[in-house]
CSV table of C-alpha atoms in Angstrom, one decimal:
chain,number,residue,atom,x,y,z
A,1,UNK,CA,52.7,6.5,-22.7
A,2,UNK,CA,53.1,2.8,-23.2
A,3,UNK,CA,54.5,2.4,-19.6
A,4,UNK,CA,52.1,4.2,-17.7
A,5,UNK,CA,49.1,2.3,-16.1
A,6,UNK,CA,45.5,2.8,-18.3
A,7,UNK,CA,43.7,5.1,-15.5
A,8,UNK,CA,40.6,2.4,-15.9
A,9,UNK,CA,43.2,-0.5,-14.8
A,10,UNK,CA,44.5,1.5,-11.9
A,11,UNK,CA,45.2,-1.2,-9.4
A,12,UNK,CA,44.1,1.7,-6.8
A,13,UNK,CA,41.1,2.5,-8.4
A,14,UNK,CA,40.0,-1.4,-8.4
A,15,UNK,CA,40.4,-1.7,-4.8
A,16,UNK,CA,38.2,1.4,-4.0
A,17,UNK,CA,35.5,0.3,-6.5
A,18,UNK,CA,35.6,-3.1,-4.9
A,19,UNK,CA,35.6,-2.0,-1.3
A,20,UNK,CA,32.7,0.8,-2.6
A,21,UNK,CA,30.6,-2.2,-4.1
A,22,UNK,CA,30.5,-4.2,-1.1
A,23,UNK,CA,29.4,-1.7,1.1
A,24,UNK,CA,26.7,-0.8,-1.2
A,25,UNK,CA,25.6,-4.6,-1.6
A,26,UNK,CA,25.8,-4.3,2.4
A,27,UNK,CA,24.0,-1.4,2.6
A,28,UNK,CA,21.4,-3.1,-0.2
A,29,UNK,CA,21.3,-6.2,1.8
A,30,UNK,CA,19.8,-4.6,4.9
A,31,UNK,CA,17.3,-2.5,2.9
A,32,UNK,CA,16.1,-5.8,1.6
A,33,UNK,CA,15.5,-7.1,4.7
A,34,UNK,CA,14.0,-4.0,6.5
A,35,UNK,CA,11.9,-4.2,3.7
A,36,UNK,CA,11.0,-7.4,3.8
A,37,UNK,CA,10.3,-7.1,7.9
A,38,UNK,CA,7.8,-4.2,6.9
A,39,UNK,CA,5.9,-6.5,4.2
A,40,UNK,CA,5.5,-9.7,6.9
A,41,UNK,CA,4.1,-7.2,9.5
A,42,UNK,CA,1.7,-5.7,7.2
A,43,UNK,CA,0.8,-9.3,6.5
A,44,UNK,CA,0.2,-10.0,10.4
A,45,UNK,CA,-1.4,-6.8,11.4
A,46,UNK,CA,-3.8,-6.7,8.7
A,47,UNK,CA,-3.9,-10.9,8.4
A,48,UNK,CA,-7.0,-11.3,11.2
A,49,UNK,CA,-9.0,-8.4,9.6
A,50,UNK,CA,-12.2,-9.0,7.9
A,51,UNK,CA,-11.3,-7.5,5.0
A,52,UNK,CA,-7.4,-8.8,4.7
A,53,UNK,CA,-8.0,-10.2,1.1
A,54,UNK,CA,-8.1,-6.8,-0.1
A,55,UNK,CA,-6.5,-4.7,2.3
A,56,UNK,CA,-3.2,-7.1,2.7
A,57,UNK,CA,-2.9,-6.5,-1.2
A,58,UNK,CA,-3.4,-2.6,-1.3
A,59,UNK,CA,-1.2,-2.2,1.6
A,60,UNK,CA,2.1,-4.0,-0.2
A,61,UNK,CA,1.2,-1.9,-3.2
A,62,UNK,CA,1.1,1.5,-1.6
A,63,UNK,CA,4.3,0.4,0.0
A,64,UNK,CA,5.9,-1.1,-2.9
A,65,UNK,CA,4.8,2.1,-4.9
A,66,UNK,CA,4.8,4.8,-2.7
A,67,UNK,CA,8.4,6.1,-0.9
A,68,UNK,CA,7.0,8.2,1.8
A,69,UNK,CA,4.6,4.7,2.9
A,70,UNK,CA,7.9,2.6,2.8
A,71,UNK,CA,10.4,5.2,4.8
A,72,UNK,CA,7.7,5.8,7.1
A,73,UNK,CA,7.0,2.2,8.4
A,74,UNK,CA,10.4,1.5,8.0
A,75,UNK,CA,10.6,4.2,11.1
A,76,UNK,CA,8.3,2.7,12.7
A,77,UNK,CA,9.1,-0.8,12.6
A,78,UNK,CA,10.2,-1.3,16.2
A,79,UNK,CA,7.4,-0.2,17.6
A,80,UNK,CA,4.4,-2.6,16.6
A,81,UNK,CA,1.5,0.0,17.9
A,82,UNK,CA,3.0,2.8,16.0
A,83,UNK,CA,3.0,0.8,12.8
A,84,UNK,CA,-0.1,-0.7,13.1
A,85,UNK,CA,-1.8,3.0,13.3
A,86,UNK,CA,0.1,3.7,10.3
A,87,UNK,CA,-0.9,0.2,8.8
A,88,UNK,CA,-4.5,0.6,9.3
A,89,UNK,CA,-4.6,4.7,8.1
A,90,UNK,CA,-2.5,4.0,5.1
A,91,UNK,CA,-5.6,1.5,3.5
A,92,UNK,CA,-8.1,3.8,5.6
A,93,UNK,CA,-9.8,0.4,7.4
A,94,UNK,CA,-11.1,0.6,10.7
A,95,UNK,CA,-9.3,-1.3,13.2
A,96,UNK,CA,-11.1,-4.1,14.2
A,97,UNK,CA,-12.4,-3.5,17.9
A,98,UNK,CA,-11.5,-7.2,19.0
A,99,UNK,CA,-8.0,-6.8,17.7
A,100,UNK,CA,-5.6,-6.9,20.3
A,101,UNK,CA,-3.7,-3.5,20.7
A,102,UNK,CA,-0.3,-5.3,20.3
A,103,UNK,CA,0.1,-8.3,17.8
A,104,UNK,CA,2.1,-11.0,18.7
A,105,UNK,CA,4.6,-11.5,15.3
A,106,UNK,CA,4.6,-15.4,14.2
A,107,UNK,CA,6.8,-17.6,12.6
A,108,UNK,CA,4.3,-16.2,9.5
A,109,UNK,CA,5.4,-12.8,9.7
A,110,UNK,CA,8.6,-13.3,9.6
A,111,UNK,CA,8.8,-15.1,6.2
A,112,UNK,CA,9.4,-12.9,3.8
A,113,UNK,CA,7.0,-11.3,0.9
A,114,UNK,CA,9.1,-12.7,-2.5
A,115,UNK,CA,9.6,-10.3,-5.6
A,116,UNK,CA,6.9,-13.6,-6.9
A,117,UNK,CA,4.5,-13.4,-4.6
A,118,UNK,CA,4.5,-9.5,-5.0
A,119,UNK,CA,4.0,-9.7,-8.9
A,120,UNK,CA,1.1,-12.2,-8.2
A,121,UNK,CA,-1.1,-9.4,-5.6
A,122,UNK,CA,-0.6,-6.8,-7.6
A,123,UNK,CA,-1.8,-9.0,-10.7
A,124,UNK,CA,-4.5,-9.7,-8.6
A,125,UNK,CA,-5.4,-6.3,-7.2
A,126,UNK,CA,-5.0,-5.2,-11.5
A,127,UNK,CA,-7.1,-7.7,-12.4
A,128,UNK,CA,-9.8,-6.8,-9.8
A,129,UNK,CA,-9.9,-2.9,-10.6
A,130,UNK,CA,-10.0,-4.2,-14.4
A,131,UNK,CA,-13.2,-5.9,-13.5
A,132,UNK,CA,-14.4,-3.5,-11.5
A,133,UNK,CA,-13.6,-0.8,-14.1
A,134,UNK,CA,-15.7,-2.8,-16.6
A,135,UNK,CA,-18.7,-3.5,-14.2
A,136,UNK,CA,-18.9,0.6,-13.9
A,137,UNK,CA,-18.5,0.7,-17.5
A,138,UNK,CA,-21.8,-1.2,-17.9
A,139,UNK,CA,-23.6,0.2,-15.1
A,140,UNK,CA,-25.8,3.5,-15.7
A,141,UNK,CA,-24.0,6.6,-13.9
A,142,UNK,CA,-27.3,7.2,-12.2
A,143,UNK,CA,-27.6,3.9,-10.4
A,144,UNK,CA,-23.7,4.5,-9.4
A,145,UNK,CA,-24.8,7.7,-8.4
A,146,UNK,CA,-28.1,6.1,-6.5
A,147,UNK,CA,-26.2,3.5,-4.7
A,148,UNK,CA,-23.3,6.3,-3.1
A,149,UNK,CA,-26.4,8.2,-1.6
A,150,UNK,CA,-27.7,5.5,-0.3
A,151,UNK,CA,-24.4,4.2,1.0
A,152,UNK,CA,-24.1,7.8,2.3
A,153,UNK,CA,-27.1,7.5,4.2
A,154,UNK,CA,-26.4,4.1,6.2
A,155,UNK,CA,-22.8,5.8,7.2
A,156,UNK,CA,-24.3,9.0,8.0
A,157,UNK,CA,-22.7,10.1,12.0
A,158,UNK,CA,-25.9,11.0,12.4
A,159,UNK,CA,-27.2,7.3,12.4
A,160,UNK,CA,-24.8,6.1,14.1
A,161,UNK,CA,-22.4,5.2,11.4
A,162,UNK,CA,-18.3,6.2,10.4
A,163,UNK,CA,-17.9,9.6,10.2
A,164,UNK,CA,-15.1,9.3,7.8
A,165,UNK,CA,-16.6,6.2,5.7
A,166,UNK,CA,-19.5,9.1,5.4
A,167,UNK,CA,-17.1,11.5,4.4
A,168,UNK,CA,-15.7,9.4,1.8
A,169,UNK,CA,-18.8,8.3,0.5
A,170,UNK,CA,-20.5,11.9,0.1
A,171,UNK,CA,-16.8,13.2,-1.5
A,172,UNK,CA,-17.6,10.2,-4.3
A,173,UNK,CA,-21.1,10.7,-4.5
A,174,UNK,CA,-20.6,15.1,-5.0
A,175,UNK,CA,-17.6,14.2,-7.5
A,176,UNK,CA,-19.7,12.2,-9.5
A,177,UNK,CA,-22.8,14.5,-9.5
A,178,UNK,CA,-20.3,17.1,-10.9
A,179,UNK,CA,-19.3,15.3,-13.4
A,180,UNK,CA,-22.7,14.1,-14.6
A,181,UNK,CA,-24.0,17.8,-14.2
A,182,UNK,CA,-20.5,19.3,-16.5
A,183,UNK,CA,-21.2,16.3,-18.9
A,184,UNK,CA,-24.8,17.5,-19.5
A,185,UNK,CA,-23.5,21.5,-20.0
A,186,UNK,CA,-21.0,20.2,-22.9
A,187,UNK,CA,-23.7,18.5,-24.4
């Protein structure tokens, strides 16, 4: 006993934990920067639209929260049309019609999105669904309720407007009618 090798100090063992260890920090290595490629496209795709200050945030997030969002783009990352579809349907914005159809990336893209710069959007995008969340809060269900139809009406096809803005609209505007109408029954 005393002269046989600890099988946790196994000299063998060592080697094939160290070898194992650097290919997985390899391995980790190029995930990180795959990752960080995706992040400083989404910036540049979604950097000239009129909305970017919310849609650059909400697209990190889905991909920073969401697997199936990262692994996709990740796919897709060589082929800049490709990804910017997927970019643009993931936050459900309408491309811009005086976008180009193939983005030139900068010296911007390329920087990388920092684990800092993350924390800060999706503070920001928290901190902007808090207030949000508390402007509904004060707001009769009603005039929530009003200002959907109305939205509703300015997007309908019909008039000339976004079929699937309208759709989205008239899906919040039926969920909330529900709602009011099952909260009245309970009553």
């Amino acid at each position: 006993m005393a002269g046989e090798p600890h099988p946790v100090l196994d000299s063998s063992l060592i080697d094939e934990m160290s070898i194992g260890g650097l290919l997985d920090e390899s391995v980790r290595l190029e995930e990180s920067v795959l990752i960080r490629r995706v992040e400083g496209m989404i910036a540049s795709m979604l950097g000239r639209h009129p909305d970017a200050d919310v849609l650059v945030p909400l697209a990190l997030l889905e991909v920073a929260t969401d697997e199936n969002h990262r692994s996709a783009l990740e796919a897709v990352v060589d082929d800049p049309h490709c990804f910017r579809e997927y970019v643009f349907g993931m936050v459900s914005a309408v491309v811009p019609p005086e976008a180009p159809d193939e983005v030139a990336l900068d010296d911007e893209a390329q920087r990388p999105c920092s684990p800092g710069h993350r924390r800060r959007i999706c503070n920001q995008v928290s901190a902007r669904l808090d207030e949000s969340s508390e402007e509904l809060g004060r707001v009769p269900r009603a005039e929530v309720r009003k200002a959907y139809l109305q939205l509703a009406k300015h997007y309908h096809p019909d008039k000339g407007g976004d079929k699937d803005m309208f759709v989205t609209l008239q899906t919040a505007y039926e969920m909330l009618q529900r709602t009011d109408s099952q909260g009245s029954n309970a009553v």
